[in-house]
Short mmCIF file of C-alpha atoms and ligand atoms in Angstrom, two decimals:
data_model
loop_
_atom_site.label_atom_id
_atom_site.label_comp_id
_atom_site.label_asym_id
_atom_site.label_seq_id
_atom_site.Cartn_x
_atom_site.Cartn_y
_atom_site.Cartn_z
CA UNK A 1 2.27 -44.64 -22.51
CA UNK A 2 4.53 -45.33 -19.68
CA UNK A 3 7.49 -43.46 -20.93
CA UNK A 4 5.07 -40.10 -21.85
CA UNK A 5 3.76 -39.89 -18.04
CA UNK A 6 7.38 -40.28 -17.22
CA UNK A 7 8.61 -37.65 -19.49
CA UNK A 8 5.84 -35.35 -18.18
CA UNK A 9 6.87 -36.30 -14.49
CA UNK A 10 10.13 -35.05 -15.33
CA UNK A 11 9.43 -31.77 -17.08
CA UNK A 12 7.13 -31.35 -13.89
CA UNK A 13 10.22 -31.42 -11.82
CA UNK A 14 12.49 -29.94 -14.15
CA UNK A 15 10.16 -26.67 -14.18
CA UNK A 16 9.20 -26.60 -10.57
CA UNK A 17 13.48 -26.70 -10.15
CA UNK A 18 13.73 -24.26 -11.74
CA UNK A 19 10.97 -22.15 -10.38
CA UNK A 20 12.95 -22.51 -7.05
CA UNK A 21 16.30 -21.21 -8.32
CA UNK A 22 14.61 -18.49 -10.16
CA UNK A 23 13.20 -17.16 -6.50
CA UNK A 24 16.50 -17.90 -5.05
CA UNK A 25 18.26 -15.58 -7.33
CA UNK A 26 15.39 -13.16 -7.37
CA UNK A 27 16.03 -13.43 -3.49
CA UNK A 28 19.69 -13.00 -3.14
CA UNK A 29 19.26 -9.88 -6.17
CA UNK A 30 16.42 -8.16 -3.68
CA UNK A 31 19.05 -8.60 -0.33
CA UNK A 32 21.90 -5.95 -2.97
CA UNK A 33 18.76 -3.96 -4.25
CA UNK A 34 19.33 -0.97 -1.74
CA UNK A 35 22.91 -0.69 -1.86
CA UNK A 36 22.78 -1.00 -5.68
CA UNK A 37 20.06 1.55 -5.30
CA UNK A 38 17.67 -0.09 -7.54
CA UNK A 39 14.53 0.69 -5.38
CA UNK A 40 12.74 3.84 -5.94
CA UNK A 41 9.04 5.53 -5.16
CA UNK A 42 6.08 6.12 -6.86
CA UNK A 43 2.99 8.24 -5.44
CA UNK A 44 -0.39 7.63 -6.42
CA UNK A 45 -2.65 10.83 -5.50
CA UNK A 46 -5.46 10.39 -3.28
CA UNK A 47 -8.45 13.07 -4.28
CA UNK A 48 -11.08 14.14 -2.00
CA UNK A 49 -14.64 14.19 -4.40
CA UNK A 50 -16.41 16.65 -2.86
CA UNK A 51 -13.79 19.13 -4.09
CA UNK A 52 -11.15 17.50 -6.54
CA UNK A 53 -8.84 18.47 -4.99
CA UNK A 54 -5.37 16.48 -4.05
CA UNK A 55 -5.69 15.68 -0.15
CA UNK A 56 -2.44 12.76 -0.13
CA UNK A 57 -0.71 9.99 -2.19
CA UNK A 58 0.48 6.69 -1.22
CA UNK A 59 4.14 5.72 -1.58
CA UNK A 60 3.97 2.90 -3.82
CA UNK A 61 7.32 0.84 -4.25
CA UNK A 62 9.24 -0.24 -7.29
CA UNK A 63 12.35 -2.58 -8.37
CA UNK A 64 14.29 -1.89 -11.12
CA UNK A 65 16.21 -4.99 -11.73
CA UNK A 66 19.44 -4.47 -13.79
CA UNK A 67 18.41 -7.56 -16.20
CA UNK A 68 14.43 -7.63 -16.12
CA UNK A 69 13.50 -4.52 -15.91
CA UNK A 70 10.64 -3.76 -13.54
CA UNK A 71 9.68 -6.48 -11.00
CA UNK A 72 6.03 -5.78 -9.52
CA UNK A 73 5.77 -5.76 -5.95
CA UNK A 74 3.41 -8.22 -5.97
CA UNK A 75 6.61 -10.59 -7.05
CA UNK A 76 9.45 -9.04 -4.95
CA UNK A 77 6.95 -8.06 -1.69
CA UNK A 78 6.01 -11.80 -0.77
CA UNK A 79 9.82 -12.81 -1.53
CA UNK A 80 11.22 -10.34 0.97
CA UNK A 81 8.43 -11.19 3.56
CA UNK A 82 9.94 -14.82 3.92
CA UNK A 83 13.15 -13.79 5.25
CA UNK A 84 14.71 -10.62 7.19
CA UNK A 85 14.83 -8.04 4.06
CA UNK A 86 11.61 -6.47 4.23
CA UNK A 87 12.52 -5.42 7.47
CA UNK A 88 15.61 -3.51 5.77
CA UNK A 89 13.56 -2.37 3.08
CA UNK A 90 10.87 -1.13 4.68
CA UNK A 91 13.30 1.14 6.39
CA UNK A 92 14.13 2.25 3.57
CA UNK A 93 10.52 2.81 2.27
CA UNK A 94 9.88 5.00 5.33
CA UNK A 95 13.33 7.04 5.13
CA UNK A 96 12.65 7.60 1.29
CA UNK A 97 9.14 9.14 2.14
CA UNK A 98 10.14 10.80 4.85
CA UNK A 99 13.03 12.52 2.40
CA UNK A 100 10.27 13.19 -0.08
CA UNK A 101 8.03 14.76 2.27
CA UNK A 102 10.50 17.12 2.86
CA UNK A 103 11.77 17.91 -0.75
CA UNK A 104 8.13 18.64 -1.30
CA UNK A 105 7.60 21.22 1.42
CA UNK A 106 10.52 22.65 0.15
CA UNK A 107 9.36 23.12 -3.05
CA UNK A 108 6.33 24.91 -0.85
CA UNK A 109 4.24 21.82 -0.77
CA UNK A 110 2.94 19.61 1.97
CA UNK A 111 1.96 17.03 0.89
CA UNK A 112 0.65 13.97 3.49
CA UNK A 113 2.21 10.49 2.33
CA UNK A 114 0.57 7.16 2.83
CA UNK A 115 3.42 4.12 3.65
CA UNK A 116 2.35 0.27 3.47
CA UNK A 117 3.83 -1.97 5.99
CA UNK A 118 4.15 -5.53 6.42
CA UNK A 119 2.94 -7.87 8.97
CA UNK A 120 6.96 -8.26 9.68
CA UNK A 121 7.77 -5.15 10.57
CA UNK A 122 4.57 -4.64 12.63
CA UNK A 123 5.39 -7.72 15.05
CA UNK A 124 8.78 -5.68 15.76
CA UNK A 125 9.21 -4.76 19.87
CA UNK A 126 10.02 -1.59 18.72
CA UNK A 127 8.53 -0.59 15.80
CA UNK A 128 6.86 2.57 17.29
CA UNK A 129 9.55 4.18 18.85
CA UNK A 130 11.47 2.97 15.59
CA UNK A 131 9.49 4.74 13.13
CA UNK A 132 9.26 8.00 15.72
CA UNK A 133 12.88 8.43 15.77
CA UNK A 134 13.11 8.15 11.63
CA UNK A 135 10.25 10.80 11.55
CA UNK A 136 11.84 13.00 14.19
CA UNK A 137 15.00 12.80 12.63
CA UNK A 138 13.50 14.78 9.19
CA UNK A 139 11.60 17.20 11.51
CA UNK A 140 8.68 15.91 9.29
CA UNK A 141 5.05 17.37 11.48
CA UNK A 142 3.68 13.21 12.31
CA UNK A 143 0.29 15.18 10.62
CA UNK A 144 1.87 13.92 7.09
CA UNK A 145 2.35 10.86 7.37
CA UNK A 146 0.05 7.60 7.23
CA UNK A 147 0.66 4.36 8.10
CA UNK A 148 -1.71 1.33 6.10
CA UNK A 149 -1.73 -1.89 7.31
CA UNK A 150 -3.58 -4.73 6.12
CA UNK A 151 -6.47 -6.91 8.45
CA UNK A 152 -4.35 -10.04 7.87
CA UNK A 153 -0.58 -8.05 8.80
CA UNK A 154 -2.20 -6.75 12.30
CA UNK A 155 -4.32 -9.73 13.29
CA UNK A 156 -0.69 -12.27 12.85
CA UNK A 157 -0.27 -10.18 16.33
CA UNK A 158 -2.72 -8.25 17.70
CA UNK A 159 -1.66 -7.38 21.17
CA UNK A 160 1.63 -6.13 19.75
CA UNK A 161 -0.26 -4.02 16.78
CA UNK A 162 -1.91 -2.21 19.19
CA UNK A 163 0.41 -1.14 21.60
CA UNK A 164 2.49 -0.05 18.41
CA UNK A 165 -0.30 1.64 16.69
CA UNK A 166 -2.02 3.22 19.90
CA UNK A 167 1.35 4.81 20.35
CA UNK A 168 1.77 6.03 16.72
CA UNK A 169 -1.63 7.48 16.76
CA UNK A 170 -0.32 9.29 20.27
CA UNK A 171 2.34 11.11 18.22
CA UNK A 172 -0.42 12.22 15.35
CA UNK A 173 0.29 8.93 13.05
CA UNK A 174 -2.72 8.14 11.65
CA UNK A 175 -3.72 4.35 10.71
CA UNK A 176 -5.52 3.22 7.47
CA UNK A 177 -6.98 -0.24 7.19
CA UNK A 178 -6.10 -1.56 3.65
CA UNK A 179 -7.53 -4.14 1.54
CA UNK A 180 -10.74 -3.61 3.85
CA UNK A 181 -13.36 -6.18 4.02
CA UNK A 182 -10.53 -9.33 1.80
CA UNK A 183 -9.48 -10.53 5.23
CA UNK A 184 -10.97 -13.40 7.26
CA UNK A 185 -11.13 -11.36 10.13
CA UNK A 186 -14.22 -9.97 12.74
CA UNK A 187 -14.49 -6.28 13.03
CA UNK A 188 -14.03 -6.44 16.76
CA UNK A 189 -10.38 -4.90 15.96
CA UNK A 190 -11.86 -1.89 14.42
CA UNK A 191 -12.78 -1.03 18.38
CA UNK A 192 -9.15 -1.67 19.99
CA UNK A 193 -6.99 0.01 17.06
CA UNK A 194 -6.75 3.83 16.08
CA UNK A 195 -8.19 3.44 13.11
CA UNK A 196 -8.86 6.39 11.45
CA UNK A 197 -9.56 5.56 7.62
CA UNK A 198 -10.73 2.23 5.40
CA UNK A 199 -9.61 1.76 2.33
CA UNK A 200 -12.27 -0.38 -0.43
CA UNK A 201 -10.29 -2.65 -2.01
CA UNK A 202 -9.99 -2.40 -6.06
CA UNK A 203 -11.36 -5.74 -6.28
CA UNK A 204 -14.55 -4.88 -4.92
CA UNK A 205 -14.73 -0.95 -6.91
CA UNK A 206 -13.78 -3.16 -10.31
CA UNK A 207 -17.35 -4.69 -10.40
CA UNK A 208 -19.18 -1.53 -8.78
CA UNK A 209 -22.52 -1.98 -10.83
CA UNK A 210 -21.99 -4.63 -13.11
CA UNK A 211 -21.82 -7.28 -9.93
CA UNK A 212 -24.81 -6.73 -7.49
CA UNK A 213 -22.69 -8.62 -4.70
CA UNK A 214 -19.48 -5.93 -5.50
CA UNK A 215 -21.76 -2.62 -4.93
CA UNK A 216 -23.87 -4.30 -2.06
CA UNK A 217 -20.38 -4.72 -0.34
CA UNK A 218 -19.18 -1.40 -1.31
CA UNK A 219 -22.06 0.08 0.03
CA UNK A 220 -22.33 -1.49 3.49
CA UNK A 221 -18.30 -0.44 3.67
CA UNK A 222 -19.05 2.99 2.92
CA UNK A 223 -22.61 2.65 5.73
CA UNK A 224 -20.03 1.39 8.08
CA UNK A 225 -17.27 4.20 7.80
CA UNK A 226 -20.21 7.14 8.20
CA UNK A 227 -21.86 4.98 11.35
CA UNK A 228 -18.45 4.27 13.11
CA UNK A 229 -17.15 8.16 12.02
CA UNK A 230 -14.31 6.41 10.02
CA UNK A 231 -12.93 7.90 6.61
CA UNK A 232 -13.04 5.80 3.73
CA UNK A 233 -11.23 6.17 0.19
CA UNK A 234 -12.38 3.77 -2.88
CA UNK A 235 -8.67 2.64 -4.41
CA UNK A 236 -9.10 1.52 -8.13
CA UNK A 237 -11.08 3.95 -9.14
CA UNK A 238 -10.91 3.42 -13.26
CA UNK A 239 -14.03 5.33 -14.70
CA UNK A 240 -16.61 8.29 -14.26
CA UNK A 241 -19.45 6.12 -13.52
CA UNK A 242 -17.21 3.99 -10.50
CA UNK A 243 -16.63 7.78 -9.09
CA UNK A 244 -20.23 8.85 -9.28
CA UNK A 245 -21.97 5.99 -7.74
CA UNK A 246 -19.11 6.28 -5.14
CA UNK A 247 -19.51 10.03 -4.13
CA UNK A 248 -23.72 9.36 -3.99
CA UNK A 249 -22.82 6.51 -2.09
CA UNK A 250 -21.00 8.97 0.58
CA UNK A 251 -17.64 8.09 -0.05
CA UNK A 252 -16.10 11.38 0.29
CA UNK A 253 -12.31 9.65 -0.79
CA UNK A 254 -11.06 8.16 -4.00
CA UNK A 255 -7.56 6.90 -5.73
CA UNK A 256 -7.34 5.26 -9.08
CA UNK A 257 -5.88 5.29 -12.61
CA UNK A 258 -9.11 7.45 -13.23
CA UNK A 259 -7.22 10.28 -11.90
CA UNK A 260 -3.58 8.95 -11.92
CA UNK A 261 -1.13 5.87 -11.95
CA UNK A 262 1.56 6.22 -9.32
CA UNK A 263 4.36 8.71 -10.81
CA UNK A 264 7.43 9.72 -10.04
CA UNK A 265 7.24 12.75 -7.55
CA UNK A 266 7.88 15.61 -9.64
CA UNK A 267 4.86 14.49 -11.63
CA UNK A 268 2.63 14.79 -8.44
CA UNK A 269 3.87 18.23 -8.24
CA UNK A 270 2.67 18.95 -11.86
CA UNK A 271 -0.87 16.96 -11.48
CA UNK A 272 -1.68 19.09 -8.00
CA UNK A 273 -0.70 22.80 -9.82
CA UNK A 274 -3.46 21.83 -12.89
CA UNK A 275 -5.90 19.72 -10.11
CA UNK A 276 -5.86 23.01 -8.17
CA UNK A 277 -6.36 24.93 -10.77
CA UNK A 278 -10.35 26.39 -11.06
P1 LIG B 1 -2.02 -2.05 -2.39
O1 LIG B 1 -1.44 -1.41 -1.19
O2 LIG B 1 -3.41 -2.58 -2.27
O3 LIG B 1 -1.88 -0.99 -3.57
C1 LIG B 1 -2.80 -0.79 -4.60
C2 LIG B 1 -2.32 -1.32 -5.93
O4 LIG B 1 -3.28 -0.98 -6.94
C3 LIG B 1 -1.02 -0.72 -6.42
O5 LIG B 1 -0.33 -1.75 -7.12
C4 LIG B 1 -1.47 0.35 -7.40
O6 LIG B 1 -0.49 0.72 -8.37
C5 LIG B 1 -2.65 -0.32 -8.03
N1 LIG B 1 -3.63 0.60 -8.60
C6 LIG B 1 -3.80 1.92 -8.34
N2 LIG B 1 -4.83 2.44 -9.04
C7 LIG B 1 -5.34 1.42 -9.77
C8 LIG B 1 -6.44 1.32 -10.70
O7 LIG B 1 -7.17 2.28 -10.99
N3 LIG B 1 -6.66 0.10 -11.25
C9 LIG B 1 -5.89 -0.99 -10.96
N4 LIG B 1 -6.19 -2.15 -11.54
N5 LIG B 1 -4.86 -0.94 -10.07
C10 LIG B 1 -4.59 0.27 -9.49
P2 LIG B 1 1.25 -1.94 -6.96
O8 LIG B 1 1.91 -0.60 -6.94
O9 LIG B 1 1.67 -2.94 -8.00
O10 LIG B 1 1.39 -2.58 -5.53
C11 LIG B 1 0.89 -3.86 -5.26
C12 LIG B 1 0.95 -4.20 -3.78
O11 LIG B 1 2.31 -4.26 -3.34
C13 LIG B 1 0.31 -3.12 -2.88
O12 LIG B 1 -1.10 -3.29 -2.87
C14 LIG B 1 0.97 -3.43 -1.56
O13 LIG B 1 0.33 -4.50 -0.91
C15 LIG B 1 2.36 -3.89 -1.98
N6 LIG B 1 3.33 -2.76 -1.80
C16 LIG B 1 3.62 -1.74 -2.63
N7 LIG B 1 4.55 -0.91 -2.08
C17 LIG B 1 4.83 -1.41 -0.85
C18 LIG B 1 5.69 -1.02 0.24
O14 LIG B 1 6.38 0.02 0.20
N8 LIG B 1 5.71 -1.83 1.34
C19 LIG B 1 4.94 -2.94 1.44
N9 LIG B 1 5.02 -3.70 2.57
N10 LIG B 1 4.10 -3.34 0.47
C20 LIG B 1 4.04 -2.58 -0.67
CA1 LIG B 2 -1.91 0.24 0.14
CA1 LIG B 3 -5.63 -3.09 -2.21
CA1 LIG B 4 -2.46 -5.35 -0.82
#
């Protein structure tokens, strides 16, 4: 018996070794995934349901790893958090959009743009003149883009998300709370931040109706946006019945697989022309 738990002891270690070297490699692979230019965009359209029609899209981000294939951000995300890179890639993330916002208008479309950030490159000094100059550079109107940040990424340092945000929101920027209502924290920030828009998280919109506690919360979110003047948008939206409860609900904004997955931006072009069409 003694030489099984020993045996198991040692495939224990053997497998959480080689958990670590996996993320190390995954880790020094994501530091070479820009220059290799392995990162690319996706944009999930964001539909207004009073009248269908195509009002934004969030940038979503992707990896194409030259061996796996496609590593979710859920993966590569927390890996890059640990360490300096998500600063360099979410420079990237905001110079892509920015460059897609402008192919767009050129193609006669404008098209506003949604861009996640991490807690990291919120704590930055600098942040907001930071992403200013990157938006000035592309002569992009502020109007199109949208920052969302997550309760837990802007409450790691308040006073600093603030003065960044307050500053952003002086220029036009607009601020979306994301993953609304999964984060430990009071709604006391929801008074010192520019927010402008909640976002339901898909956990919550996954259960709408078949869990009492689910539509109970998504309800009081939605009370709360109307009382406090706030725009709110449903993410996860999978079926007719999620969107129907939502829009007699009041919530007047909705993203999900119901209407698209994230797609390459030429395929946003094509869903818009047939979503505008009568
Ligand atoms: P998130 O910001 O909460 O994004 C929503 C996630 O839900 C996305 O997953 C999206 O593809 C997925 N989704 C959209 N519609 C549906 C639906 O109807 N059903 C279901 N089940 N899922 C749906 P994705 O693209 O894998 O991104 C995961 C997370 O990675 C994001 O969660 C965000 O936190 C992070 N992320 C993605 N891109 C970036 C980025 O550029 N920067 C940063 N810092 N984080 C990012
Ligand atoms: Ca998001
Ligand atoms: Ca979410
Ligand atoms: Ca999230």
């Amino acid at each position: 018996a003694k030489s099984v738990a020993n045996n198991h002891f040692q495939f224990y270690v053997a497998s959480l070794d080689s958990e670590i070297r996996e993320r190390k490699k995954l880790e020094k692979d994501l530091s070479k995934a820009i220059q290799n230019d392995e990162l690319f965009l996706v944009y999930q359209p964001q539909i207004d349901l009073n009248s269908k029609q195509v009002v934004g899209c969030e940038a979503l981000l992707r990896w194409r790893h030259p061996e796996r294939g496609l590593v979710p951000p859920d993966v590569f995300i927390p890996i890059a958090e640990a360490n300096e890179t998500i600063l360099e890639i979410g420079d990237w993330v905001l110079h892509e959009a920015c460059a897609q916002v402008n192919q767009w208008r050129n193609q006669g479309f404008n098209i506003k743009v949604a861009i996640n950030l991490s807690a990291n490159q919120l704590r930055q000094k600098e942040f907001a003149p930071h992403v200013l100059k990157i938006i000035e550079s592309r002569q992009i109107p502020t109007s199109l883009i949208e920052l969302e940040v997550t309760e837990t990424s802007f409450m790691e340092n308040l006073n600093q998300a603030i003065t960044s945000l307050r500053h952003l929101s002086e220029f036009g920027i607009q601020c979306a709370v994301d993953d609304f209502g999964t984060g430990y924290s009071s709604l006391s920030y929801l008074k010192q931040l520019p927010i402008r828009k909640i976002k339901i998280d898909k956990q919550f919109v996954r259960d709408l109706m078949k869990d009492e506690d689910d539509t109970q919360i998504v309800h009081a979110i939605i009370q709360l946006g109307k009382s406090l003047r706030l725009d709110v948008i449903a993410e996860g939206v999978e079926t007719p019945r999620q969107e129907r409860f939502l829009k007699h609900d009041g919530c007047t904004l909705a993203q999900g697989y119901y209407y698209s997955k994230p797609v390459p931006p030429d395929e946003l072009i094509e869903f818009m022309k047939v979503s505008h069409a009568p």
